């Protein structure tokens, strides 16, 4: 009686039908599992590239940059969280509708972890702490938690696991946090042989605890050892970029990466840089490490976290890259890291006094203040 509208010719459509062409770039074959992933839709945020990633620790400093990069590329992102859903609500607009999926989990519950990684081909573990709480010790987070994620990911058939650590993670480090991270790396290697270990130096960015702390406490900034701690500060967006390349490139399976600034600074150098950019003196107060450690232990007993003696220990540990030739760096990924002197002001400009708010981004004499450039290798550079 009635004509089926599905049988109508497409000639009656007001807009022509566009067929998307596909090429080799739309297909990803995972080396470890042989899984074939094909993209759907157009390129970018309003599409799905066929990949699904789970990002543990997504609510942290680095996590938001990685989730935003993955979602912008059309990756479906699972964002496990602990506590309130408000902690990760800022991540949902980074992707298209339904592409950023929050899931509540407990690091001690293997079943909940399995639910988070069940449909993922890539798992990125960013979970880490610089201080202990009444609920979680360093061993529970950095060792047992990392091992549990590696075990569950392997059993669920996950193709790639990227584990985030620290450039100073060593079994003989003078910090319990770094020692536990070193043992956590070993457990991940044992339980997921093809995992990537990424060790980052001190990171800076919009929500960092390096530049922003200096600006925030510019009238009373505490240091130890006359601020002679050696740092290799690296931009958080560079680290997120590196992890994105590691995820996409199947030739990186099983490699260890150390991401750090080619230039070495002392903490005093960074303080002087912030002082120069803000046009305001940074009142630095040097405190004996033992005295500051005792004060931090007392502060750690308060209901809310202010500081901890573990964080005081980290203030005396230098960022020292490994001399192992098998460990790769930014250069092996074709990335040229941002220069601290050129990038710092955008993160701390709001700490300038009102009379200097509209000053130029580069103050007079700024070029002379920069450290000598480091020669770049002949590798292709990705900006």
PDB file of C-alpha atoms in Angstrom, residues 18-231:
ATOM      1  CA  UNK A  18      30.107  11.755  -0.197  1.00  0.00           C
ATOM      2  CA  UNK A  19      32.031   8.513   0.171  1.00  0.00           C
ATOM      3  CA  UNK A  20      35.129   8.670   2.376  1.00  0.00           C
ATOM      4  CA  UNK A  21      38.232   7.075   0.914  1.00  0.00           C
ATOM      5  CA  UNK A  22      40.445   4.952   3.129  1.00  0.00           C
ATOM      6  CA  UNK A  23      44.180   4.417   2.997  1.00  0.00           C
ATOM      7  CA  UNK A  24      46.911   2.577   4.869  1.00  0.00           C
ATOM      8  CA  UNK A  25      47.100   5.413   7.389  1.00  0.00           C
ATOM      9  CA  UNK A  26      43.597   4.522   8.604  1.00  0.00           C
ATOM     10  CA  UNK A  27      44.649   1.024   9.639  1.00  0.00           C
ATOM     11  CA  UNK A  28      46.785   0.188  12.682  1.00  0.00           C
ATOM     12  CA  UNK A  29      48.121  -3.329  13.268  1.00  0.00           C
ATOM     13  CA  UNK A  30      49.322  -4.012  16.802  1.00  0.00           C
ATOM     14  CA  UNK A  31      52.619  -5.883  16.739  1.00  0.00           C
ATOM     15  CA  UNK A  32      52.168  -7.750  20.014  1.00  0.00           C
ATOM     16  CA  UNK A  33      48.642  -9.103  19.444  1.00  0.00           C
ATOM     17  CA  UNK A  34      48.146  -8.773  15.688  1.00  0.00           C
ATOM     18  CA  UNK A  35      44.975  -6.769  16.331  1.00  0.00           C
ATOM     19  CA  UNK A  36      43.799  -4.734  13.325  1.00  0.00           C
ATOM     20  CA  UNK A  37      42.225  -1.341  14.110  1.00  0.00           C
ATOM     21  CA  UNK A  38      40.429   0.558  11.347  1.00  0.00           C
ATOM     22  CA  UNK A  39      39.285   4.149  11.618  1.00  0.00           C
ATOM     23  CA  UNK A  40      35.713   5.287  10.981  1.00  0.00           C
ATOM     24  CA  UNK A  41      34.364   8.636   9.914  1.00  0.00           C
ATOM     25  CA  UNK A  42      36.347  11.700   8.995  1.00  0.00           C
ATOM     26  CA  UNK A  43      39.654  12.533  10.601  1.00  0.00           C
ATOM     27  CA  UNK A  44      39.982  14.269  13.952  1.00  0.00           C
ATOM     28  CA  UNK A  45      37.789  14.915  16.939  1.00  0.00           C
ATOM     29  CA  UNK A  46      34.444  14.092  15.292  1.00  0.00           C
ATOM     30  CA  UNK A  47      35.493  10.598  14.269  1.00  0.00           C
ATOM     31  CA  UNK A  48      36.775   7.349  15.720  1.00  0.00           C
ATOM     32  CA  UNK A  49      40.222   6.181  14.666  1.00  0.00           C
ATOM     33  CA  UNK A  50      39.423   2.624  15.776  1.00  0.00           C
ATOM     34  CA  UNK A  51      41.537   2.860  18.927  1.00  0.00           C
ATOM     35  CA  UNK A  52      40.419   2.758  22.555  1.00  0.00           C
ATOM     36  CA  UNK A  53      42.738   3.848  25.368  1.00  0.00           C
ATOM     37  CA  UNK A  54      42.430   3.649  29.151  1.00  0.00           C
ATOM     38  CA  UNK A  55      44.295   6.372  31.047  1.00  0.00           C
ATOM     39  CA  UNK A  56      44.785   5.630  34.750  1.00  0.00           C
ATOM     40  CA  UNK A  57      45.728   8.731  36.734  1.00  0.00           C
ATOM     41  CA  UNK A  58      43.867  10.921  34.241  1.00  0.00           C
ATOM     42  CA  UNK A  59      42.930  13.528  36.859  1.00  0.00           C
ATOM     43  CA  UNK A  60      46.568  14.439  37.520  1.00  0.00           C
ATOM     44  CA  UNK A  61      48.835  17.085  36.029  1.00  0.00           C
ATOM     45  CA  UNK A  62      49.970  15.075  32.995  1.00  0.00           C
ATOM     46  CA  UNK A  63      46.721  13.133  32.587  1.00  0.00           C
ATOM     47  CA  UNK A  64      44.596  15.993  31.286  1.00  0.00           C
ATOM     48  CA  UNK A  65      47.088  16.727  28.499  1.00  0.00           C
ATOM     49  CA  UNK A  66      47.224  13.088  27.376  1.00  0.00           C
ATOM     50  CA  UNK A  67      43.437  12.670  27.451  1.00  0.00           C
ATOM     51  CA  UNK A  68      42.960  15.890  25.469  1.00  0.00           C
ATOM     52  CA  UNK A  69      45.491  14.786  22.841  1.00  0.00           C
ATOM     53  CA  UNK A  70      43.959  11.312  22.502  1.00  0.00           C
ATOM     54  CA  UNK A  71      40.394  12.626  22.269  1.00  0.00           C
ATOM     55  CA  UNK A  72      41.390  15.285  19.739  1.00  0.00           C
ATOM     56  CA  UNK A  73      42.755  12.549  17.474  1.00  0.00           C
ATOM     57  CA  UNK A  74      39.499  10.589  17.582  1.00  0.00           C
ATOM     58  CA  UNK A  75      40.519   7.974  20.149  1.00  0.00           C
ATOM     59  CA  UNK A  76      37.858   6.633  22.480  1.00  0.00           C
ATOM     60  CA  UNK A  77      39.232   7.304  25.988  1.00  0.00           C
ATOM     61  CA  UNK A  78      38.291   5.490  29.189  1.00  0.00           C
ATOM     62  CA  UNK A  79      39.041   7.730  32.194  1.00  0.00           C
ATOM     63  CA  UNK A  80      38.974   5.718  35.454  1.00  0.00           C
ATOM     64  CA  UNK A  81      38.652   7.827  38.589  1.00  0.00           C
ATOM     65  CA  UNK A  82      38.522   7.390  42.346  1.00  0.00           C
ATOM     66  CA  UNK A  83      36.326   9.571  44.526  1.00  0.00           C
ATOM     67  CA  UNK A  84      33.959  12.162  43.085  1.00  0.00           C
ATOM     68  CA  UNK A  85      33.025  12.411  39.434  1.00  0.00           C
ATOM     69  CA  UNK A  86      33.709  16.152  39.571  1.00  0.00           C
ATOM     70  CA  UNK A  87      37.422  15.376  39.651  1.00  0.00           C
ATOM     71  CA  UNK A  88      37.398  14.392  35.973  1.00  0.00           C
ATOM     72  CA  UNK A  89      34.433  16.326  34.554  1.00  0.00           C
ATOM     73  CA  UNK A  90      36.799  18.811  32.902  1.00  0.00           C
ATOM     74  CA  UNK A  91      38.052  15.970  30.690  1.00  0.00           C
ATOM     75  CA  UNK A  92      34.725  15.195  29.025  1.00  0.00           C
ATOM     76  CA  UNK A  93      34.614  18.273  26.703  1.00  0.00           C
ATOM     77  CA  UNK A  94      38.053  17.367  25.324  1.00  0.00           C
ATOM     78  CA  UNK A  95      36.412  14.733  23.105  1.00  0.00           C
ATOM     79  CA  UNK A  96      33.242  14.397  21.082  1.00  0.00           C
ATOM     80  CA  UNK A  97      30.004  13.204  22.671  1.00  0.00           C
ATOM     81  CA  UNK A  98      30.485   9.712  24.122  1.00  0.00           C
ATOM     82  CA  UNK A  99      34.212   9.532  23.320  1.00  0.00           C
ATOM     83  CA  UNK A 100      35.465  10.278  26.859  1.00  0.00           C
ATOM     84  CA  UNK A 101      33.965   7.682  29.191  1.00  0.00           C
ATOM     85  CA  UNK A 102      34.412   8.015  32.976  1.00  0.00           C
ATOM     86  CA  UNK A 103      34.452   4.829  35.065  1.00  0.00           C
ATOM     87  CA  UNK A 104      34.790   4.612  38.838  1.00  0.00           C
ATOM     88  CA  UNK A 105      37.388   2.132  40.091  1.00  0.00           C
ATOM     89  CA  UNK A 106      39.517   1.111  43.046  1.00  0.00           C
ATOM     90  CA  UNK A 107      43.202   0.385  42.494  1.00  0.00           C
ATOM     91  CA  UNK A 108      42.936  -2.580  44.870  1.00  0.00           C
ATOM     92  CA  UNK A 109      40.030  -4.164  42.981  1.00  0.00           C
ATOM     93  CA  UNK A 110      41.188  -6.282  40.025  1.00  0.00           C
ATOM     94  CA  UNK A 111      37.636  -6.783  38.746  1.00  0.00           C
ATOM     95  CA  UNK A 112      37.043  -3.036  38.436  1.00  0.00           C
ATOM     96  CA  UNK A 113      40.388  -2.609  36.688  1.00  0.00           C
ATOM     97  CA  UNK A 114      39.414  -5.369  34.259  1.00  0.00           C
ATOM     98  CA  UNK A 115      36.188  -3.515  33.468  1.00  0.00           C
ATOM     99  CA  UNK A 116      38.211  -0.395  32.662  1.00  0.00           C
ATOM    100  CA  UNK A 117      40.626  -2.128  30.242  1.00  0.00           C
ATOM    101  CA  UNK A 118      38.308  -4.778  28.755  1.00  0.00           C
ATOM    102  CA  UNK A 119      37.797  -3.023  25.406  1.00  0.00           C
ATOM    103  CA  UNK A 120      41.076  -1.085  25.234  1.00  0.00           C
ATOM    104  CA  UNK A 121      44.056  -1.784  23.031  1.00  0.00           C
ATOM    105  CA  UNK A 122      46.269   0.723  24.898  1.00  0.00           C
ATOM    106  CA  UNK A 123      46.576   1.285  28.653  1.00  0.00           C
ATOM    107  CA  UNK A 124      48.502   4.273  30.037  1.00  0.00           C
ATOM    108  CA  UNK A 125      49.303   4.183  33.749  1.00  0.00           C
ATOM    109  CA  UNK A 126      50.078   7.639  35.173  1.00  0.00           C
ATOM    110  CA  UNK A 127      49.238   6.833  38.804  1.00  0.00           C
ATOM    111  CA  UNK A 128      51.860   8.135  41.224  1.00  0.00           C
ATOM    112  CA  UNK A 129      52.196  10.084  44.453  1.00  0.00           C
ATOM    113  CA  UNK A 130      54.912  12.092  46.178  1.00  0.00           C
ATOM    114  CA  UNK A 131      53.441  11.488  49.624  1.00  0.00           C
ATOM    115  CA  UNK A 132      51.604   8.722  51.462  1.00  0.00           C
ATOM    116  CA  UNK A 133      48.062   8.870  52.787  1.00  0.00           C
ATOM    117  CA  UNK A 134      46.113   6.856  55.344  1.00  0.00           C
ATOM    118  CA  UNK A 135      44.541   4.904  52.478  1.00  0.00           C
ATOM    119  CA  UNK A 136      47.537   4.230  50.253  1.00  0.00           C
ATOM    120  CA  UNK A 137      51.238   3.729  50.919  1.00  0.00           C
ATOM    121  CA  UNK A 138      53.958   4.093  48.273  1.00  0.00           C
ATOM    122  CA  UNK A 139      54.209   0.326  47.864  1.00  0.00           C
ATOM    123  CA  UNK A 140      50.460  -0.024  47.363  1.00  0.00           C
ATOM    124  CA  UNK A 141      50.445   2.645  44.643  1.00  0.00           C
ATOM    125  CA  UNK A 142      53.771   2.299  42.837  1.00  0.00           C
ATOM    126  CA  UNK A 143      54.416  -1.446  43.188  1.00  0.00           C
ATOM    127  CA  UNK A 144      51.250  -3.416  43.928  1.00  0.00           C
ATOM    128  CA  UNK A 145      48.978  -1.121  41.924  1.00  0.00           C
ATOM    129  CA  UNK A 146      51.317  -1.043  38.920  1.00  0.00           C
ATOM    130  CA  UNK A 147      51.673  -4.836  38.998  1.00  0.00           C
ATOM    131  CA  UNK A 148      47.907  -5.301  39.234  1.00  0.00           C
ATOM    132  CA  UNK A 149      47.279  -3.058  36.215  1.00  0.00           C
ATOM    133  CA  UNK A 150      49.973  -4.898  34.233  1.00  0.00           C
ATOM    134  CA  UNK A 151      48.556  -8.320  35.155  1.00  0.00           C
ATOM    135  CA  UNK A 152      44.966  -7.438  34.338  1.00  0.00           C
ATOM    136  CA  UNK A 153      45.951  -5.700  31.089  1.00  0.00           C
ATOM    137  CA  UNK A 154      47.913  -8.719  29.896  1.00  0.00           C
ATOM    138  CA  UNK A 155      45.082 -11.120  30.745  1.00  0.00           C
ATOM    139  CA  UNK A 156      42.542  -8.854  29.012  1.00  0.00           C
ATOM    140  CA  UNK A 157      44.548  -8.933  25.776  1.00  0.00           C
ATOM    141  CA  UNK A 158      45.697  -5.313  25.825  1.00  0.00           C
ATOM    142  CA  UNK A 159      48.231  -4.650  23.070  1.00  0.00           C
ATOM    143  CA  UNK A 160      50.238  -1.787  24.584  1.00  0.00           C
ATOM    144  CA  UNK A 161      51.006  -0.701  28.141  1.00  0.00           C
ATOM    145  CA  UNK A 162      52.780   2.589  28.850  1.00  0.00           C
ATOM    146  CA  UNK A 163      53.934   3.010  32.439  1.00  0.00           C
ATOM    147  CA  UNK A 164      54.904   6.452  33.744  1.00  0.00           C
ATOM    148  CA  UNK A 165      57.794   6.721  36.196  1.00  0.00           C
ATOM    149  CA  UNK A 166      60.466   9.233  37.220  1.00  0.00           C
ATOM    150  CA  UNK A 167      63.925   9.943  35.853  1.00  0.00           C
ATOM    151  CA  UNK A 168      65.255   9.618  39.420  1.00  0.00           C
ATOM    152  CA  UNK A 169      63.586   6.266  40.142  1.00  0.00           C
ATOM    153  CA  UNK A 170      66.393   4.072  41.456  1.00  0.00           C
ATOM    154  CA  UNK A 171      66.482   1.275  43.996  1.00  0.00           C
ATOM    155  CA  UNK A 172      69.193   3.125  45.957  1.00  0.00           C
ATOM    156  CA  UNK A 173      67.577   6.588  45.837  1.00  0.00           C
ATOM    157  CA  UNK A 174      67.352   8.693  49.017  1.00  0.00           C
ATOM    158  CA  UNK A 175      63.573   8.845  48.755  1.00  0.00           C
ATOM    159  CA  UNK A 176      61.054   6.165  49.537  1.00  0.00           C
ATOM    160  CA  UNK A 177      58.824   7.432  46.739  1.00  0.00           C
ATOM    161  CA  UNK A 178      61.545   6.988  44.104  1.00  0.00           C
ATOM    162  CA  UNK A 179      62.628   3.592  45.439  1.00  0.00           C
ATOM    163  CA  UNK A 180      59.069   2.269  45.202  1.00  0.00           C
ATOM    164  CA  UNK A 181      58.766   3.604  41.651  1.00  0.00           C
ATOM    165  CA  UNK A 182      61.953   1.760  40.669  1.00  0.00           C
ATOM    166  CA  UNK A 183      60.620  -1.525  42.044  1.00  0.00           C
ATOM    167  CA  UNK A 184      57.305  -0.784  40.323  1.00  0.00           C
ATOM    168  CA  UNK A 185      59.116  -0.587  36.969  1.00  0.00           C
ATOM    169  CA  UNK A 186      60.604  -4.031  37.583  1.00  0.00           C
ATOM    170  CA  UNK A 187      57.206  -5.525  38.398  1.00  0.00           C
ATOM    171  CA  UNK A 188      55.674  -4.032  35.238  1.00  0.00           C
ATOM    172  CA  UNK A 189      58.484  -5.483  33.120  1.00  0.00           C
ATOM    173  CA  UNK A 190      57.995  -8.914  34.667  1.00  0.00           C
ATOM    174  CA  UNK A 191      54.215  -9.025  34.265  1.00  0.00           C
ATOM    175  CA  UNK A 192      53.909  -7.221  30.908  1.00  0.00           C
ATOM    176  CA  UNK A 193      57.154  -7.853  28.946  1.00  0.00           C
ATOM    177  CA  UNK A 194      56.335  -5.494  26.063  1.00  0.00           C
ATOM    178  CA  UNK A 195      55.516  -2.511  28.278  1.00  0.00           C
ATOM    179  CA  UNK A 196      57.044   0.916  27.703  1.00  0.00           C
ATOM    180  CA  UNK A 197      58.604   2.684  30.673  1.00  0.00           C
ATOM    181  CA  UNK A 198      58.592   6.501  30.427  1.00  0.00           C
ATOM    182  CA  UNK A 199      60.735   8.375  32.945  1.00  0.00           C
ATOM    183  CA  UNK A 200      60.170  12.092  33.061  1.00  0.00           C
ATOM    184  CA  UNK A 201      62.206  14.823  34.704  1.00  0.00           C
ATOM    185  CA  UNK A 202      60.523  17.648  36.640  1.00  0.00           C
ATOM    186  CA  UNK A 203      57.627  18.924  34.523  1.00  0.00           C
ATOM    187  CA  UNK A 204      56.348  22.477  34.192  1.00  0.00           C
ATOM    188  CA  UNK A 205      53.105  23.832  32.783  1.00  0.00           C
ATOM    189  CA  UNK A 206      49.897  25.650  33.728  1.00  0.00           C
ATOM    190  CA  UNK A 207      49.221  23.517  36.813  1.00  0.00           C
ATOM    191  CA  UNK A 208      52.802  22.640  37.787  1.00  0.00           C
ATOM    192  CA  UNK A 209      54.473  22.705  41.187  1.00  0.00           C
ATOM    193  CA  UNK A 210      57.688  24.302  39.954  1.00  0.00           C
ATOM    194  CA  UNK A 211      57.073  27.670  38.287  1.00  0.00           C
ATOM    195  CA  UNK A 212      53.659  28.250  39.844  1.00  0.00           C
ATOM    196  CA  UNK A 213      54.907  27.561  43.356  1.00  0.00           C
ATOM    197  CA  UNK A 214      57.694  30.095  42.911  1.00  0.00           C
ATOM    198  CA  UNK A 215      55.195  32.695  41.701  1.00  0.00           C
ATOM    199  CA  UNK A 216      52.585  31.857  44.321  1.00  0.00           C
ATOM    200  CA  UNK A 217      55.038  32.008  47.247  1.00  0.00           C
ATOM    201  CA  UNK A 218      57.233  34.768  45.842  1.00  0.00           C
ATOM    202  CA  UNK A 219      57.227  36.623  49.171  1.00  0.00           C
ATOM    203  CA  UNK A 220      58.337  33.573  51.171  1.00  0.00           C
ATOM    204  CA  UNK A 221      59.724  30.737  49.040  1.00  0.00           C
ATOM    205  CA  UNK A 222      61.401  27.942  51.005  1.00  0.00           C
ATOM    206  CA  UNK A 223      64.492  26.179  49.675  1.00  0.00           C
ATOM    207  CA  UNK A 224      67.118  23.767  50.965  1.00  0.00           C
ATOM    208  CA  UNK A 225      70.853  23.513  50.226  1.00  0.00           C
ATOM    209  CA  UNK A 226      70.844  27.106  48.907  1.00  0.00           C
ATOM    210  CA  UNK A 227      68.655  26.017  45.979  1.00  0.00           C
ATOM    211  CA  UNK A 228      71.517  24.117  44.321  1.00  0.00           C
ATOM    212  CA  UNK A 229      69.359  21.159  43.293  1.00  0.00           C
ATOM    213  CA  UNK A 230      70.019  20.300  39.632  1.00  0.00           C
ATOM    214  CA  UNK A 231      66.926  20.179  37.429  1.00  0.00           C
TER     215      UNK A 231
END
